[in-house]
Short mmCIF file of C-alpha atoms in Angstrom, two decimals:
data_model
loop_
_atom_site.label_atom_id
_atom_site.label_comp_id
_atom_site.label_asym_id
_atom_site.label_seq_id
_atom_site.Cartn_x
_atom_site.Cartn_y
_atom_site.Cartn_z
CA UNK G 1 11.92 7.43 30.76
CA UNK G 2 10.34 10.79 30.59
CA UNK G 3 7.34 12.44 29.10
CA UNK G 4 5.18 10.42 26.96
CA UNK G 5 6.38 7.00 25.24
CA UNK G 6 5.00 5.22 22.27
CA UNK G 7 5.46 1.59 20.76
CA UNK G 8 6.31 0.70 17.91
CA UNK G 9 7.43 3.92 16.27
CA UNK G 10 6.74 1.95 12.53
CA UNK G 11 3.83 -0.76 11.82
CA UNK G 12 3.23 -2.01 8.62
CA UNK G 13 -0.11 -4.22 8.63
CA UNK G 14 -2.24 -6.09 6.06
CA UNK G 15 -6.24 -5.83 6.77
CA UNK G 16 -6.49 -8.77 8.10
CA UNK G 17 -3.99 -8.54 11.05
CA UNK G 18 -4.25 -7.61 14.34
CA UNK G 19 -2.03 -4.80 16.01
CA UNK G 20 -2.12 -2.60 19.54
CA UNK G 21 -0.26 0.43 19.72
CA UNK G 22 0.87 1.39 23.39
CA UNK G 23 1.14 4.78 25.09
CA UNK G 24 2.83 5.97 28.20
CA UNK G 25 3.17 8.53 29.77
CA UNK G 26 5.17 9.29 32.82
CA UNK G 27 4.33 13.06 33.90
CA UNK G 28 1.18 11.96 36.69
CA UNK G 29 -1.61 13.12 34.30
CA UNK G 30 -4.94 12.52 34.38
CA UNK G 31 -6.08 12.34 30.97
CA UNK G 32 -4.97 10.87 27.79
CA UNK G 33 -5.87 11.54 23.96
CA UNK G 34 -5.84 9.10 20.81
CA UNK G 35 -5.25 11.57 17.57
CA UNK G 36 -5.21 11.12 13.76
CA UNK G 37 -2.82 12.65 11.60
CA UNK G 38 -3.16 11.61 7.85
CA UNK G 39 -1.30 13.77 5.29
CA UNK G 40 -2.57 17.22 4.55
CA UNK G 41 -5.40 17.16 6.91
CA UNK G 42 -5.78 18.53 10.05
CA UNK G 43 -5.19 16.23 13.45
CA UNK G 44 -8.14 14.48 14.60
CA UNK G 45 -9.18 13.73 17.87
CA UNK G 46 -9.96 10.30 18.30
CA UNK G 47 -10.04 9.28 21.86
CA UNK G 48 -10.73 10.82 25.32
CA UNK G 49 -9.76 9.36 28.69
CA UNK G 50 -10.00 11.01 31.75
CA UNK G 51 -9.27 8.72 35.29
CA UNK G 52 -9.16 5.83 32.84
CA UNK G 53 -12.77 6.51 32.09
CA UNK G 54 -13.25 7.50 28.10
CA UNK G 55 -15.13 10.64 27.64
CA UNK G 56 -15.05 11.54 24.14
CA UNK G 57 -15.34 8.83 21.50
CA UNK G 58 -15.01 10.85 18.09
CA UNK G 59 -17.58 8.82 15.71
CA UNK G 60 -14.07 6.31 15.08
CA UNK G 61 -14.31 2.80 14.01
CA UNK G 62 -15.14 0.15 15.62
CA UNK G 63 -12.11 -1.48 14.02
CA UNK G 64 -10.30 1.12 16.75
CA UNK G 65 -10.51 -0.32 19.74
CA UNK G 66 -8.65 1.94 22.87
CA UNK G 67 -8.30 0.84 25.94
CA UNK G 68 -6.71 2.30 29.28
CA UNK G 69 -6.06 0.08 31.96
CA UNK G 70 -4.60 3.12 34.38
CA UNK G 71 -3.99 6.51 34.16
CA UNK G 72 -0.20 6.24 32.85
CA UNK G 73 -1.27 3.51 29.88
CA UNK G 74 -3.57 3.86 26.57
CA UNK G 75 -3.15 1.25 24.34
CA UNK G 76 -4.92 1.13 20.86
CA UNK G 77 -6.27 -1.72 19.46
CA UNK G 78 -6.64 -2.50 15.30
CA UNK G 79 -8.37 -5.11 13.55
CA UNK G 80 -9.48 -5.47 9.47
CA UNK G 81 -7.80 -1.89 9.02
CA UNK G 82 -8.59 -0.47 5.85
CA UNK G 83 -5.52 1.24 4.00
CA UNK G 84 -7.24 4.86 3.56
CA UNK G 85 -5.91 4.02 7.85
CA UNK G 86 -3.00 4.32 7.20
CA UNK G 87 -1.65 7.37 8.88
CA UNK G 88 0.86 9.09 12.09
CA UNK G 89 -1.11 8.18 15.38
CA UNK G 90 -0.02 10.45 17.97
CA UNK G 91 -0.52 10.00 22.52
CA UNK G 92 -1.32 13.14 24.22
CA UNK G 93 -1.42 13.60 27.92
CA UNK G 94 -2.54 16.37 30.21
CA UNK G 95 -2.84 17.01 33.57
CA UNK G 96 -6.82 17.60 33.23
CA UNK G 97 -9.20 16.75 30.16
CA UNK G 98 -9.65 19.17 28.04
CA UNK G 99 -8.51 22.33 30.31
CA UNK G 100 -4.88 21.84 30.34
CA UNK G 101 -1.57 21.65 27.72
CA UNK G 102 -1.40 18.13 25.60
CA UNK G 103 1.72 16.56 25.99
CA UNK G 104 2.36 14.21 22.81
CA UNK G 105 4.71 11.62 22.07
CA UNK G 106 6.67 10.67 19.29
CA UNK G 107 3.60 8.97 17.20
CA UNK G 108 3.76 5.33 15.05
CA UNK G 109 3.70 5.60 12.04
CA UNK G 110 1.25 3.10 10.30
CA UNK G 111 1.00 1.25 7.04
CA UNK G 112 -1.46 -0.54 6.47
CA UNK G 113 -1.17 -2.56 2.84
CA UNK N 1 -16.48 27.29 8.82
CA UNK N 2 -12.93 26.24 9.46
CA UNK N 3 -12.29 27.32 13.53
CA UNK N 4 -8.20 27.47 12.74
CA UNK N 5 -6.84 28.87 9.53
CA UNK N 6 -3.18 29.04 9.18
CA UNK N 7 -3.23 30.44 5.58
CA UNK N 8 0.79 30.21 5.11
CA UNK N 9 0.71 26.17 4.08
CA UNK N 10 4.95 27.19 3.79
CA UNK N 11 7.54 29.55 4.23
CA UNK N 12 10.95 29.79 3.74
CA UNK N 13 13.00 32.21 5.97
CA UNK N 14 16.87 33.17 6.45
CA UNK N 15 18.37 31.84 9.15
CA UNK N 16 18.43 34.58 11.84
CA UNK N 17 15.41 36.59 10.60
CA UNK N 18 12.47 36.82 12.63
CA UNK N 19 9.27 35.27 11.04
CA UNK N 20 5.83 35.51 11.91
CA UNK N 21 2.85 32.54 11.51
CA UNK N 22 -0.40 33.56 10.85
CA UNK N 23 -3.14 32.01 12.86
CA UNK N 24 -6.65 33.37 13.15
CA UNK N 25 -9.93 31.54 14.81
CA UNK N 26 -13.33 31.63 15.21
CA UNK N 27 -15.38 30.91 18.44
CA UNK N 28 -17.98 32.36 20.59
CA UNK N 29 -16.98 31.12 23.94
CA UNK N 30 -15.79 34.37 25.65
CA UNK N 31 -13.16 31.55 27.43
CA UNK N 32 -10.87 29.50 24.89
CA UNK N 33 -7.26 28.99 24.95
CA UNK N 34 -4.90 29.51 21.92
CA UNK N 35 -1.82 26.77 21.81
CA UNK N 36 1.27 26.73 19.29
CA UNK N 37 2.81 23.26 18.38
CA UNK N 38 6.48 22.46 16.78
CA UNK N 39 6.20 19.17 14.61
CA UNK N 40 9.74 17.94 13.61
CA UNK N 41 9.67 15.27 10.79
CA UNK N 42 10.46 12.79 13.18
CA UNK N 43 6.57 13.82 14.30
CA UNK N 44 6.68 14.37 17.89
CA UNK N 45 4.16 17.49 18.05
CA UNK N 46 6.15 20.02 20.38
CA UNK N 47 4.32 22.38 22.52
CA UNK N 48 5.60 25.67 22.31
CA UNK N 49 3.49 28.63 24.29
CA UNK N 50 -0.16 29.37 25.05
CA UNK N 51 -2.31 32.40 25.56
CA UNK N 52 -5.31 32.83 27.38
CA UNK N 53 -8.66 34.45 26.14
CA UNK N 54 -8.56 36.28 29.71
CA UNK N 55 -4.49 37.01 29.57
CA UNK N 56 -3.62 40.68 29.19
CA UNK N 57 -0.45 40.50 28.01
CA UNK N 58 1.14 38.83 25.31
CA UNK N 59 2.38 35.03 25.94
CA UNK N 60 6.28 34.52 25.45
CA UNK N 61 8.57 31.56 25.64
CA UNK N 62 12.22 32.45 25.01
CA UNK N 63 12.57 33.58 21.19
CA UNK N 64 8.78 32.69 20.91
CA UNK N 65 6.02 35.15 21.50
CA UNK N 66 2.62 35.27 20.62
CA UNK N 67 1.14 38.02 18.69
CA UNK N 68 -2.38 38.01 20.40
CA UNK N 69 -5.00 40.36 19.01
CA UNK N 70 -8.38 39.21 20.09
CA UNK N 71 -10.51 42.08 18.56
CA UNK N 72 -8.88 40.87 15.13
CA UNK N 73 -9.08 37.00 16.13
CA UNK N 74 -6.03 36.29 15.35
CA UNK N 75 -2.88 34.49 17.53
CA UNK N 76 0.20 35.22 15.25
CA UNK N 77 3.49 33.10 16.23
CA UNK N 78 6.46 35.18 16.18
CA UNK N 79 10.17 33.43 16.05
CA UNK N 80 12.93 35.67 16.73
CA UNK N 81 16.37 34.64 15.30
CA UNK N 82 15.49 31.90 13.24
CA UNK N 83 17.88 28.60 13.38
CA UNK N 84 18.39 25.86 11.20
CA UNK N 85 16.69 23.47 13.85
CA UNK N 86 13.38 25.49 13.86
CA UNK N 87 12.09 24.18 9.83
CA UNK N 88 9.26 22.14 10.79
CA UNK N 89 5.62 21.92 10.84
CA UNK N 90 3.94 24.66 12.59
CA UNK N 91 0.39 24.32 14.04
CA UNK N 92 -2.40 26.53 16.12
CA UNK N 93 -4.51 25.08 18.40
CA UNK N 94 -7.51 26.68 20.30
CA UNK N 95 -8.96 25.06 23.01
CA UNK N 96 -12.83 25.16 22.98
CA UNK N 97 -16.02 23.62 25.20
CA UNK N 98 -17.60 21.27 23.06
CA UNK N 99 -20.48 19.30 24.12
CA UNK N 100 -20.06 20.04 27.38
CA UNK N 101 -16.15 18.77 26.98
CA UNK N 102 -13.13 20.91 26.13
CA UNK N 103 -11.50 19.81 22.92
CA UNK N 104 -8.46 20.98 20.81
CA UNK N 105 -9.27 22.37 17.46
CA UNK N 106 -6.57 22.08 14.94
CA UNK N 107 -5.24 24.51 11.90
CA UNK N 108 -3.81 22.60 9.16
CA UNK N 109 -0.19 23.74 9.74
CA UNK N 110 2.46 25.90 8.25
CA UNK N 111 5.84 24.60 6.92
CA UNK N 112 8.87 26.39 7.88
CA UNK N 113 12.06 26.10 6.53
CA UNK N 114 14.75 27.85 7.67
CA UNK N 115 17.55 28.39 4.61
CA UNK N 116 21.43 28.46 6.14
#
């Protein structure tokens, strides 16, 4: 595997489930990134971790719960989503926080009914 | 204010033609970095060059360069020789300190398709 992973690719959800999403990324970086990316809107930063310490917590949810147990994994934890949540959630990586080019992978898309 | 405006929301282009994306900013960091990003539909976001506040010359990747006129604020993306695999999304980036972190502000994209 190369670059930056992400499982599943599709979720569909009702509110009251429970779901994690899972990023890796295999290129020895530092720092991963939770985004947004609903239709017609601009992406949104969601999550910062640098040396699996989070940094930047972008006013989200508390129904989004991230978590990175080492610098290769970010996983992303729902709970009582709400459907205007439905969207493409995309893992970044980059060598630095911040500083550096974002690496993303291939998003999951998420329905949430 | 919007930070990123990408003002084409689409284009459509011959194949082989060059085409320029539009991409201007606002910021008054004197240091900031300007990214381009290539998002397929199958919505991997792809990087595809940077330039540098500081850089003199003009970034280029293969048939991508990047138009860079900082007096103007703007970071055009120039494609030259369009192909079929290049219609996507399109977006600019700039890289700014924010609250004492760096963070990626996002235009909100320009789609390109490329007619055979």
């Amino acid at each position: 595997e190369t670059g930056v992973t992400q499982t599943p690719r599709h979720l569909v959800m009702g509110m009251t489930n429970k779901k994690s999403l899972k990023c890796e990324q295999h290129l020895g970086h530092n720092a991963m990134y939770w985004y947004k990316q609903s239709a017609k809107k601009p992406l949104e930063l969601m999550f910062v971790y640098s040396l699996e310490e989070r940094v930047e917590n972008n006013s989200v949810p508390s129904r989004f719960s991230p978590e990175c147990p080492n610098s290769s994994h970010l996983f992303l934890h729902l709970h009582t989503l709400q459907p205007e949540d439905s969207a493409l959630y995309l893992c970044a990586s980059s060598q630095e926080s911040g500083s550096e080019t974002q690496y993303f992978g291939p998003g999951t898309r998420l329905l949430v009914l | 204010a919007q930070k990123i405006t990408q003002t084409q929301p689409g284009m459509f282009v011959q194949e082989k033609e060059a085409v320029t994306l539009d991409c201007t900013y606002d910021t008054s960091d004197p240091s900031y970095g300007l990214f381009w990003y290539k998002q397929p539909s199958s919505g991997e976001m792809i990087f595809l060059i940077y330039q540098g506040s500081y850089d003199q010359q003009n970034a280029t990747e293969g048939r991508y360069s990047l138009n860079f006129q900082k007096a103007r604020k703007s970071a055009n993306l120039v494609i030259s020789a369009s192909q079929l695999g290049d219609s996507a999304m399109y977006f600019c980036a700039m890289r700014e300190l924010m609250d004492s972190n760096y963070q990626l502000i996002w235009g909100a994209g320009t789609k390109l398709i490329i007619k055979p």
